[in-house]
Coordinates of C-alpha atoms in Angstrom, one line a residue:
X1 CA 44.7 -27.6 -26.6
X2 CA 46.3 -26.5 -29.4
X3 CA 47.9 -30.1 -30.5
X4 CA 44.3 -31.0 -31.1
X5 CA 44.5 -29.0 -34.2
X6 CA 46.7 -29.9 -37.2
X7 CA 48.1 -26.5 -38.2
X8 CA 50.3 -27.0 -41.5
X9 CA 53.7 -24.5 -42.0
X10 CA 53.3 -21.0 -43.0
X11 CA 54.6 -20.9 -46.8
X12 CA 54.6 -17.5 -47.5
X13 CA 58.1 -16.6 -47.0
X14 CA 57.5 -14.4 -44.2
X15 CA 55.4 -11.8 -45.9
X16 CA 52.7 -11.4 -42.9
X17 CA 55.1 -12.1 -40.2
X18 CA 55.8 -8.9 -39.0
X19 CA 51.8 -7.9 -39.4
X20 CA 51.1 -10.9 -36.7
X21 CA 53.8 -10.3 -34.4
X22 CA 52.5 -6.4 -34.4
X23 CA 49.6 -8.3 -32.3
X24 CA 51.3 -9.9 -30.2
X25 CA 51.4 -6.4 -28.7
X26 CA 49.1 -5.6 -25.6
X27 CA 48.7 -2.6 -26.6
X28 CA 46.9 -2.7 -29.9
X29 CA 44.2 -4.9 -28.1
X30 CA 43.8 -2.7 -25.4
X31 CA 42.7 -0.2 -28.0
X32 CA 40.5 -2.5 -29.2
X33 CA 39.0 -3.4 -26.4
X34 CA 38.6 0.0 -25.3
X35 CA 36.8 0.8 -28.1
X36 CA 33.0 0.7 -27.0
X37 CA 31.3 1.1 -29.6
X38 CA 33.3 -1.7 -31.4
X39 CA 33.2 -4.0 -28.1
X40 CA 29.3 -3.6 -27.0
X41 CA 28.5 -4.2 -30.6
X42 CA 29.7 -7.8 -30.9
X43 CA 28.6 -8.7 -27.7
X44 CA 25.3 -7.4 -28.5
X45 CA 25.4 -9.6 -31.8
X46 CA 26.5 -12.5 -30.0
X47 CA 25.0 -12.5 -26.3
X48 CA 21.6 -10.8 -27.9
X49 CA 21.3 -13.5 -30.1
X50 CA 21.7 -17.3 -28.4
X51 CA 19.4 -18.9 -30.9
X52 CA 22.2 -18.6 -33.2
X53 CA 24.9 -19.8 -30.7
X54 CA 23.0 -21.9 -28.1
X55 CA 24.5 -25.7 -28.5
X56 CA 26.4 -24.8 -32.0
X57 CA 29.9 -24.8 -33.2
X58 CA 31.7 -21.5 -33.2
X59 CA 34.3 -20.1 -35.4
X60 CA 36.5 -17.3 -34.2
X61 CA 38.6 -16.2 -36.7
X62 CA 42.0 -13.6 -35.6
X63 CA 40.3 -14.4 -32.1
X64 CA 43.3 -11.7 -30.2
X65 CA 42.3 -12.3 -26.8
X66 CA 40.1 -14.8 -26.8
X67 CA 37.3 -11.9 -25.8
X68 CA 34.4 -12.8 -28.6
X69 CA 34.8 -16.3 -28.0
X70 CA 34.3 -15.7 -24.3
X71 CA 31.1 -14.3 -25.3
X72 CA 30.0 -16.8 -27.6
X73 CA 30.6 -20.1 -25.1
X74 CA 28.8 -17.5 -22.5
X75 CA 25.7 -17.3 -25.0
X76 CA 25.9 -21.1 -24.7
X77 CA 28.3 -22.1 -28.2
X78 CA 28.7 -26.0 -27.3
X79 CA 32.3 -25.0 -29.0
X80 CA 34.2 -22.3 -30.2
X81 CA 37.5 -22.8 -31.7
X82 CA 39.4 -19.3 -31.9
X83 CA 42.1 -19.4 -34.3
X84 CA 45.0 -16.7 -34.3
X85 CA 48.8 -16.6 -35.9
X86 CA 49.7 -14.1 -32.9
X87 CA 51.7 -15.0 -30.0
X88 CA 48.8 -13.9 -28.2
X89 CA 47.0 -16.7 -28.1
X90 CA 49.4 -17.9 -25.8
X91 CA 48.0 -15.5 -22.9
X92 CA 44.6 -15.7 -24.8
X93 CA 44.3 -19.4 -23.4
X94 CA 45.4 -18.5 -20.3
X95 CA 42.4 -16.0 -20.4
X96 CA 40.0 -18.4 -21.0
X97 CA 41.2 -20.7 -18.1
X98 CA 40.8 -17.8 -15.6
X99 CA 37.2 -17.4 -16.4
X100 CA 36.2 -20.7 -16.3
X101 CA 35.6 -21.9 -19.7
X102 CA 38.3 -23.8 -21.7
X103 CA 35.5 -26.6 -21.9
X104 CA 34.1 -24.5 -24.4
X105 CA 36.9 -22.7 -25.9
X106 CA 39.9 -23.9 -27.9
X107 CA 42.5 -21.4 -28.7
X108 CA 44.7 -22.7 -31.9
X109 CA 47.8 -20.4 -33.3
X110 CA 48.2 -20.3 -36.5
X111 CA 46.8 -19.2 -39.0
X112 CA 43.7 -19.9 -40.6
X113 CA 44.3 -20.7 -44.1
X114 CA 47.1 -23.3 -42.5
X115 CA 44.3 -25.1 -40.8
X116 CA 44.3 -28.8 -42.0
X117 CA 41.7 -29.5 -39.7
X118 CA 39.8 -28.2 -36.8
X119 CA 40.3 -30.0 -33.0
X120 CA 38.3 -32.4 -31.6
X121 CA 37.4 -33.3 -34.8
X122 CA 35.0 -31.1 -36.0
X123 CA 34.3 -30.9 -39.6
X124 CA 32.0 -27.9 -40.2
X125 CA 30.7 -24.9 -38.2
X126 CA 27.8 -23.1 -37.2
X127 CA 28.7 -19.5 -36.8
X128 CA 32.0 -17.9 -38.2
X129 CA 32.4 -14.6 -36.1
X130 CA 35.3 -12.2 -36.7
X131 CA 36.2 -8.2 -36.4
X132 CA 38.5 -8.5 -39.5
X133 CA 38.2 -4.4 -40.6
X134 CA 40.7 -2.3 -41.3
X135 CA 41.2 1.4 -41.8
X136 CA 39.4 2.0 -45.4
X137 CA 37.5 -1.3 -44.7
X138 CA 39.4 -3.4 -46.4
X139 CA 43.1 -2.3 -45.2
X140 CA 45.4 -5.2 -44.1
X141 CA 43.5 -8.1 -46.3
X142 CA 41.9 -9.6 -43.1
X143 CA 38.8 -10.7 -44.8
X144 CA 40.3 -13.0 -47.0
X145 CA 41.4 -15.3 -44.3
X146 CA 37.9 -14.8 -43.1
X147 CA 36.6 -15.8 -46.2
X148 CA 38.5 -18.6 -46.8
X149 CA 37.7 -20.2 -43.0
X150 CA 34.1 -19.6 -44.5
X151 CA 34.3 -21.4 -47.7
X152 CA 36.5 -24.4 -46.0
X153 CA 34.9 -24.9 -42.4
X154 CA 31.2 -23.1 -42.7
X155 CA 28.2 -25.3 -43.3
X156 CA 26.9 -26.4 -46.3
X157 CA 23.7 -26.3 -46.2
X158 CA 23.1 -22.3 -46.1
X159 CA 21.9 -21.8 -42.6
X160 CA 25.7 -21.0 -41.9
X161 CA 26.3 -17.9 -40.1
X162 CA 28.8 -14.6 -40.6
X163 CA 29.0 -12.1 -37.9
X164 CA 29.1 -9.6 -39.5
X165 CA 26.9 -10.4 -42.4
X166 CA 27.7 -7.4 -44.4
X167 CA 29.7 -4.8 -45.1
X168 CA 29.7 -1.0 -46.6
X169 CA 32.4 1.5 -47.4
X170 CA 31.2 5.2 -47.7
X171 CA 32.7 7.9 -49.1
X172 CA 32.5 11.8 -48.8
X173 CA 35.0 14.8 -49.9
X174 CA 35.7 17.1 -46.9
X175 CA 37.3 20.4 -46.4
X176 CA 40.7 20.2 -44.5
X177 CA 43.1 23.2 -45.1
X178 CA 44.6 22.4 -41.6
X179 CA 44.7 19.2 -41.6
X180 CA 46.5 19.2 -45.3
X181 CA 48.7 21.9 -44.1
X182 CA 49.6 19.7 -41.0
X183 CA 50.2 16.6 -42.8
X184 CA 51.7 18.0 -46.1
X185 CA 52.5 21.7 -46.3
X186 CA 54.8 21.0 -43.0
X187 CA 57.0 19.5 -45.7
X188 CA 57.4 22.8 -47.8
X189 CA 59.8 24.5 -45.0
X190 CA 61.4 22.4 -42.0
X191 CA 63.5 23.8 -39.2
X192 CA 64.8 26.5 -42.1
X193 CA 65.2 23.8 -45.0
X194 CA 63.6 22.9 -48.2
X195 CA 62.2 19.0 -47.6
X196 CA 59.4 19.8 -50.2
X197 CA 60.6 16.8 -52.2
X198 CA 58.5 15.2 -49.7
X199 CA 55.7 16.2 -50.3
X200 CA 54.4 14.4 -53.2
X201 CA 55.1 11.0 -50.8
X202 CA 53.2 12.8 -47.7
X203 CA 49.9 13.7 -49.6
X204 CA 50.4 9.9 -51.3
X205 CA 50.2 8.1 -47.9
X206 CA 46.6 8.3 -46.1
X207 CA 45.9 9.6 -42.7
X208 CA 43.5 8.2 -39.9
X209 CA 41.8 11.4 -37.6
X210 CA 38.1 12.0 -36.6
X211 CA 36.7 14.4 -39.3
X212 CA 34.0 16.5 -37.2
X213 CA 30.6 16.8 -39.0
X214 CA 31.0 20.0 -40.4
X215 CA 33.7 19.5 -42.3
X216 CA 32.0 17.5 -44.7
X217 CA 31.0 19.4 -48.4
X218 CA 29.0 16.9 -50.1
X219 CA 26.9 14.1 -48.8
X220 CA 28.6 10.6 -48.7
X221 CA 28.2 7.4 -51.8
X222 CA 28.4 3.9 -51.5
X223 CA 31.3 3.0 -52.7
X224 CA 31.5 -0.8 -51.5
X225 CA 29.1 -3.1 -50.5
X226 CA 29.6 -7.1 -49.4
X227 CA 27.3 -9.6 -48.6
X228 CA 30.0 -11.5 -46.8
X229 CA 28.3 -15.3 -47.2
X230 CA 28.3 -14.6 -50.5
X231 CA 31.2 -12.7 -51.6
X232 CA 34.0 -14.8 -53.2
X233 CA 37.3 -15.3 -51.4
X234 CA 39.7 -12.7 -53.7
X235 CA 37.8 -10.6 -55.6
X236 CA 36.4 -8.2 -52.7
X237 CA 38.7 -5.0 -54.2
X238 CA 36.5 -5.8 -57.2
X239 CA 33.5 -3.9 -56.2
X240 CA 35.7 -1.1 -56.8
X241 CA 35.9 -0.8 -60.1
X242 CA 39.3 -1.3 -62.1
X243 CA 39.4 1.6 -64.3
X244 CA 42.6 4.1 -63.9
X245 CA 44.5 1.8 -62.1
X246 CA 47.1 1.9 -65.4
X247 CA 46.5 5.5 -66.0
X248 CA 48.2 8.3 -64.7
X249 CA 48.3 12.4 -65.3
X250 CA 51.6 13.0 -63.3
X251 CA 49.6 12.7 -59.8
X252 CA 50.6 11.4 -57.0
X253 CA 51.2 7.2 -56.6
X254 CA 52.2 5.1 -54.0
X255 CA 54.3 5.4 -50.7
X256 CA 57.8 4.4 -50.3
X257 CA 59.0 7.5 -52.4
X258 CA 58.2 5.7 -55.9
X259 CA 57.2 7.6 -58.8
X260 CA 53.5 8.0 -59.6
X261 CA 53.9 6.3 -62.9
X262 CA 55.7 3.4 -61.2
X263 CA 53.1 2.8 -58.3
X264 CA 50.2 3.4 -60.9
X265 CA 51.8 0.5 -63.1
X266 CA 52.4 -1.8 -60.0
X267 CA 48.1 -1.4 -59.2
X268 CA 47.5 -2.0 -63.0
X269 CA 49.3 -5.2 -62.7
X270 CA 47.9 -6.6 -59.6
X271 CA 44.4 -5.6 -60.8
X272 CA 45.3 -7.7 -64.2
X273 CA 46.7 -10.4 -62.2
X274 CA 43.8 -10.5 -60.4
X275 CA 41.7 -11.1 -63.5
X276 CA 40.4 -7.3 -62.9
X277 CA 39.0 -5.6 -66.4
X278 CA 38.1 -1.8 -67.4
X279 CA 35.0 -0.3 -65.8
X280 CA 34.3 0.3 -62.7
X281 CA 32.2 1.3 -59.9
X282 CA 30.7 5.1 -60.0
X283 CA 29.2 7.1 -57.3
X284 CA 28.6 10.6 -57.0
X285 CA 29.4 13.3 -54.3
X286 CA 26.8 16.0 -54.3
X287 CA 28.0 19.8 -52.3
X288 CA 25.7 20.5 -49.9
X289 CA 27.4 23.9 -49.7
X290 CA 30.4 26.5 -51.2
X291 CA 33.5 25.5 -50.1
X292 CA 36.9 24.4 -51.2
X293 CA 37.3 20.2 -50.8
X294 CA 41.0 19.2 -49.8
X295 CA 40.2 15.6 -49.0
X296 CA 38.0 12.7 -49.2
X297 CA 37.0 10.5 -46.1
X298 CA 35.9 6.9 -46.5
X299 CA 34.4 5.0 -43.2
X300 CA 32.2 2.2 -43.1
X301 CA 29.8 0.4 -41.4
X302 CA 28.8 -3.9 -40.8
X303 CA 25.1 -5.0 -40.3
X304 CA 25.1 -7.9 -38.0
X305 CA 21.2 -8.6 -38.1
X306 CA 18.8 -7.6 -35.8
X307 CA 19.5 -9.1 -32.0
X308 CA 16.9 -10.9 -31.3
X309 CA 17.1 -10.5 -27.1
X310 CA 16.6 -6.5 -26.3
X311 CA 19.7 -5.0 -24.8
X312 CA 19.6 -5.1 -21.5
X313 CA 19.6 -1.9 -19.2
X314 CA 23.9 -2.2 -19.2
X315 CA 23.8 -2.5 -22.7
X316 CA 21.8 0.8 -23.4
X317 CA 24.1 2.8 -21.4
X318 CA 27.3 1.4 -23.1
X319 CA 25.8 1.1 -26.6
X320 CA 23.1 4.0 -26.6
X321 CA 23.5 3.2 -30.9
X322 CA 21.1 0.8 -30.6
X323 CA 18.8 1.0 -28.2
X324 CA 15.9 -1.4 -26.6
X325 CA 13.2 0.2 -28.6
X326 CA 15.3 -0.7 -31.9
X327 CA 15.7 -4.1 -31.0
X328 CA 12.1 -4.6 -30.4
X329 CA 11.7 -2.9 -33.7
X330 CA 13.6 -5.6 -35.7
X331 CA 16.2 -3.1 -36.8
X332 CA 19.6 -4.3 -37.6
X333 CA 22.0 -4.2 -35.2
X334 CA 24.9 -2.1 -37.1
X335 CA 28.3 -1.0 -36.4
X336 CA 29.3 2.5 -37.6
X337 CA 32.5 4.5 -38.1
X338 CA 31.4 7.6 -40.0
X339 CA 31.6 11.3 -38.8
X340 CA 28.3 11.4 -37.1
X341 CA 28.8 7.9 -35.6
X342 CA 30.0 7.5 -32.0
X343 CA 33.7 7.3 -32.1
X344 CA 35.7 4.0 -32.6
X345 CA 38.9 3.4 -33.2
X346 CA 39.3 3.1 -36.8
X347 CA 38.1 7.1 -37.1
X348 CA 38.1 8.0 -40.8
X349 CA 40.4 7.3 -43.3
X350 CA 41.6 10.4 -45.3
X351 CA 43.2 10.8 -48.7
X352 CA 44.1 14.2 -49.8
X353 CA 43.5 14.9 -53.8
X354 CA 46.4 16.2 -55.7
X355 CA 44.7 19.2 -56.5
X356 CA 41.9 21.2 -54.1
X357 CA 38.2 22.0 -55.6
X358 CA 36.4 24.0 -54.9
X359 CA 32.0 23.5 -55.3
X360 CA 29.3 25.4 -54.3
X361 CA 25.8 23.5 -53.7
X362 CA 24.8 20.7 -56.2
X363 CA 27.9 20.6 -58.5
X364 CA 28.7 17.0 -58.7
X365 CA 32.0 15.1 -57.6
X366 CA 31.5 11.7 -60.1
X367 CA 34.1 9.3 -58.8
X368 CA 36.0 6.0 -59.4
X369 CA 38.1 4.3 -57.0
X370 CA 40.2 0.8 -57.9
X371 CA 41.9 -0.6 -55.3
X372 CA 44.8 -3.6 -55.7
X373 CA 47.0 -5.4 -53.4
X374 CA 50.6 -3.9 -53.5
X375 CA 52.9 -6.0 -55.1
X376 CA 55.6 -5.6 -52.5
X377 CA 53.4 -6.1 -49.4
X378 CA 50.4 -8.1 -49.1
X379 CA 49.3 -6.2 -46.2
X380 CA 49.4 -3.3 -48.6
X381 CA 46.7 -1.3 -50.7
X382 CA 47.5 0.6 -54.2
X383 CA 45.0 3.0 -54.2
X384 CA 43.6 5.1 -57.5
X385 CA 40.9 7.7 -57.3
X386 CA 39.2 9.5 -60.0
X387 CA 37.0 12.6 -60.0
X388 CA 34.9 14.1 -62.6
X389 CA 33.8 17.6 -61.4
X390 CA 29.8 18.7 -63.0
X391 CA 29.3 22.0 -62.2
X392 CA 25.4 22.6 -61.2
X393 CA 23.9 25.5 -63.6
X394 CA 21.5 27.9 -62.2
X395 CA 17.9 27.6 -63.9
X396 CA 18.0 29.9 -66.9
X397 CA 21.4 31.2 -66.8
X398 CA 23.1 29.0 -68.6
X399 CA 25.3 28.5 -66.0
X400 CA 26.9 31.8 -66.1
X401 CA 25.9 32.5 -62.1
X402 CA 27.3 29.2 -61.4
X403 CA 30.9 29.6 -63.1
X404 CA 30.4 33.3 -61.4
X405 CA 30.2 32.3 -57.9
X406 CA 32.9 29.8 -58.7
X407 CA 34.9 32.4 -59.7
X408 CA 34.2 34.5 -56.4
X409 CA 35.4 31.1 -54.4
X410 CA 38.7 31.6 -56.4
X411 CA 39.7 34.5 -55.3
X412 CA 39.3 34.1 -51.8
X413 CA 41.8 30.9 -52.4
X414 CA 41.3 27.4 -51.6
X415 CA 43.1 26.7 -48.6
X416 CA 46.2 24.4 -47.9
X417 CA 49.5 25.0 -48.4
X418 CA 51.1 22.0 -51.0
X419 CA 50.3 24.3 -53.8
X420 CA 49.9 20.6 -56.0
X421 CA 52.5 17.6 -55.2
X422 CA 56.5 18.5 -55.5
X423 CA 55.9 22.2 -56.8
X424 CA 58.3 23.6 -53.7
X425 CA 55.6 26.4 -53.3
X426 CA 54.6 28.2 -50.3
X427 CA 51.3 28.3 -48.3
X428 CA 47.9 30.3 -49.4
X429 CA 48.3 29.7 -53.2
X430 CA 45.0 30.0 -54.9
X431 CA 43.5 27.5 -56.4
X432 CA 42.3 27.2 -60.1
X433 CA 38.5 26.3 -60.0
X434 CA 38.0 22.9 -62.1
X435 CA 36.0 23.9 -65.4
X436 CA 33.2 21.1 -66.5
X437 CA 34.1 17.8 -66.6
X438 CA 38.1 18.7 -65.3
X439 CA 39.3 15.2 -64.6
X440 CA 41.5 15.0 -61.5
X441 CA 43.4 11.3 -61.0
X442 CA 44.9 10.9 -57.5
X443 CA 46.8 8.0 -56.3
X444 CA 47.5 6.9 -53.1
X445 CA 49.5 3.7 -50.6
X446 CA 47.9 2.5 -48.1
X447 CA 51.0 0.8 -45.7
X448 CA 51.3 -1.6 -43.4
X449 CA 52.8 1.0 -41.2
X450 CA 50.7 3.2 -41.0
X451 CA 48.2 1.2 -38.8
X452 CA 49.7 3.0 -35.8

């Protein structure tokens, strides 16, 4: 089936090759599949909805094992073409054949931007559909590819469809001694030695965990938002904001043990080659509560519309999210990965700051994030974040009782054990309380690696 489809060579000198053999691996799709949340979600989109699919063309893009395009021939697509680079299409087909519908479905491998044209001649589609998110949202540049099928294959005439429609990245600072102590501190003293010129490199690289509820100091911000039928095909790190990509304070940068300057420099240039300019995107944290902020999570969520079919009584049980009575209610079927959110598998994404802070209720957390492909690997996000503390004064003191109970935070310490990036310090160092309007820059690499 896949000769129907004219698949040009890949010409980009290998850069993604080792990201699509990495899904070639049964095992990252079992975890995927495994995940209910995820899983019952896009059936629920797909199978709940058969007005959008019933006799129309399909679009799978990265279609794995074939799964969402078993559900969209089985909510009566007259064709889905899944398109993957993987060697897992391979087994994917195979897949299909067992249950009964390759009269439906056509598996093609390659990948999507090679596409010269679609089989059995088909020039446009219906319905693009496609779990293209990453860690962070926007980890691994997926979307693009998705994007692109959209702008190439989608129809023209605006009653195209993208499943998911939309997309939001959140953002909330967390408290986390242990976790920092775990993933950075450890560095300070291992098996008797001094590795603590790792440190700055550990607290640079992002870790993915389930943050529970109450570990959360401030309430989350909207940090991205995408309307993906309307979104243009390279600038989605743009919502971002590009401002103090090129700036840095001696903070942390970018994995592979370079030096903050140098990873800081290497963002500022893909942001200027990507035709990014000074500004920004702000949002504000707000602390619900004293305590000392370590980290900040980012999860998101993707509306998908509301289904228009009720779930079904299986369907409530295995995706209690969104129930029957929602349905009927019109509300938008949404997929979430935040704290409070059922678990999937993409957890929460956390980057710990350079330096700790510590807030009591209402002080402020104003922040800017700019985001940029790496220029060694595409795969690969240079990541910048900047936070303006505000300090919330009490009515008519001035402030005084505020810096005053900031004070009293200090001298219990602010827990973690890095002490600030390659200082070589031990664990329990107290931490400094921000004055008003204390900027603190941290920089971060999202790698390909650290997927698993």
């Amino acid at each position: 089936m896949a000769a129907e489809a004219e698949v040009a060579a890949d010409d980009d000198g290998g850069a993604s090759a080792a990201y699509f053999d990495s899904y070639a691996s049964i095992k990252i799709h079992e975890q995927m599949l495994k995940d209910v949340e995820r899983t019952e979600c896009y059936r629920a989109a797909i199978e709940g909805n058969p007005s959008l699919f019933a006799g129309k063309v399909v679009l799978d893009v990265g279609c794995g094992t074939g799964v969402l395009s078993m559900f969209a021939a089985r909510a009566g697509a007259a064709r889905v073409i899944g398109v993957d680079a993987s060697d897992i299409v391979r087994t994917a087909r195979k897949i299909v054949a067992a249950n009964g519908l390759e009269h439906v479905v056509t598996l093609v491998q390659g990948r999507v931007e090679d596409l010269v044209a679609l089989p059995h001649g088909i020039e446009r589609v219906d319905v693009i559909v496609s779990e293209w998110m990453g860690y962070f949202l926007v980890f691994e540049s997926m979307l693009d590819s998705v994007l692109f099928a959209r702008d190439r294959w989608l129809r023209e005439d605006g009653a195209g469809v993208m499943l998911p429609s939309s997309a939001r990245l959140y953002a909330a600072a967390v408290e986390d001694g242990e976790g920092k102590d775990a993933h950075v501190g450890f560095w300070h003293r291992v098996y008797g030695f001094d590795c603590s010129a790792l440190v700055p490199d550990a607290r640079r690289e992002p870790v993915t965990y389930f943050v529970a509820p109450e570990q959360l100091a401030t309430d989350a911000a909207l940090v991205l938002e995408l309307d993906l039928l309307t979104v243009r095909r390279g600038e989605t790190l743009r919502g971002f904001g590009r401002a103090g990509l090129g700036g840095s304070d001696g903070g942390g940068g970018g994995g592979g043990g370079g030096d903050d300057d140098d990873v800081a420099a290497a963002a500022a240039a893909a942001a200027a080659a990507a035709g990014g300019e000074e500004g920004g995107h702000d949002w504000v944290l707000r602390a619900t509560r004293h305590d000392c902020v370590h980290a900040l999570a980012f999860f998101f969520d993707c509306g998908f519309g509301p289904a228009v079919v009720p779930p079904s009584a299986a369907w409530s049980s295995s995706l209690p999210s969104y129930s029957a009575a929602a349905a009927a209610a019109g509300e938008e079927l949404v997929l979430r990965t935040g704290p409070a959110a059922p678990a999937t598998h993409w957890m929460q994404s956390v980057f710990y700051l350079e330096r700790e802070i510590t807030v009591g209720p209402g002080d402020e957390l104003r922040g800017k994030l700019s985001c940029a492909v790496n220029g060694m690997d595409s795969r690969a996000l240079d990541i910048s974040v900047e936070l303006r503390i505000a300090r919330a004064a009490a009515a008519g003191s001035g402030g005084g009782a505020a810096a005053a109970g900031h004070e009293e935070e200090e001298q219990k310490g602010c827990g973690g054990s890095d002490g600030g990036d390659g200082d070589g310090g031990g664990g329990g160092a107290e931490f400094t309380v921000a004055a008003d309007a204390t900027v603190i820059r941290s920089h971060f690499c999202f790698r390909s690696e650290l997927r698993h």
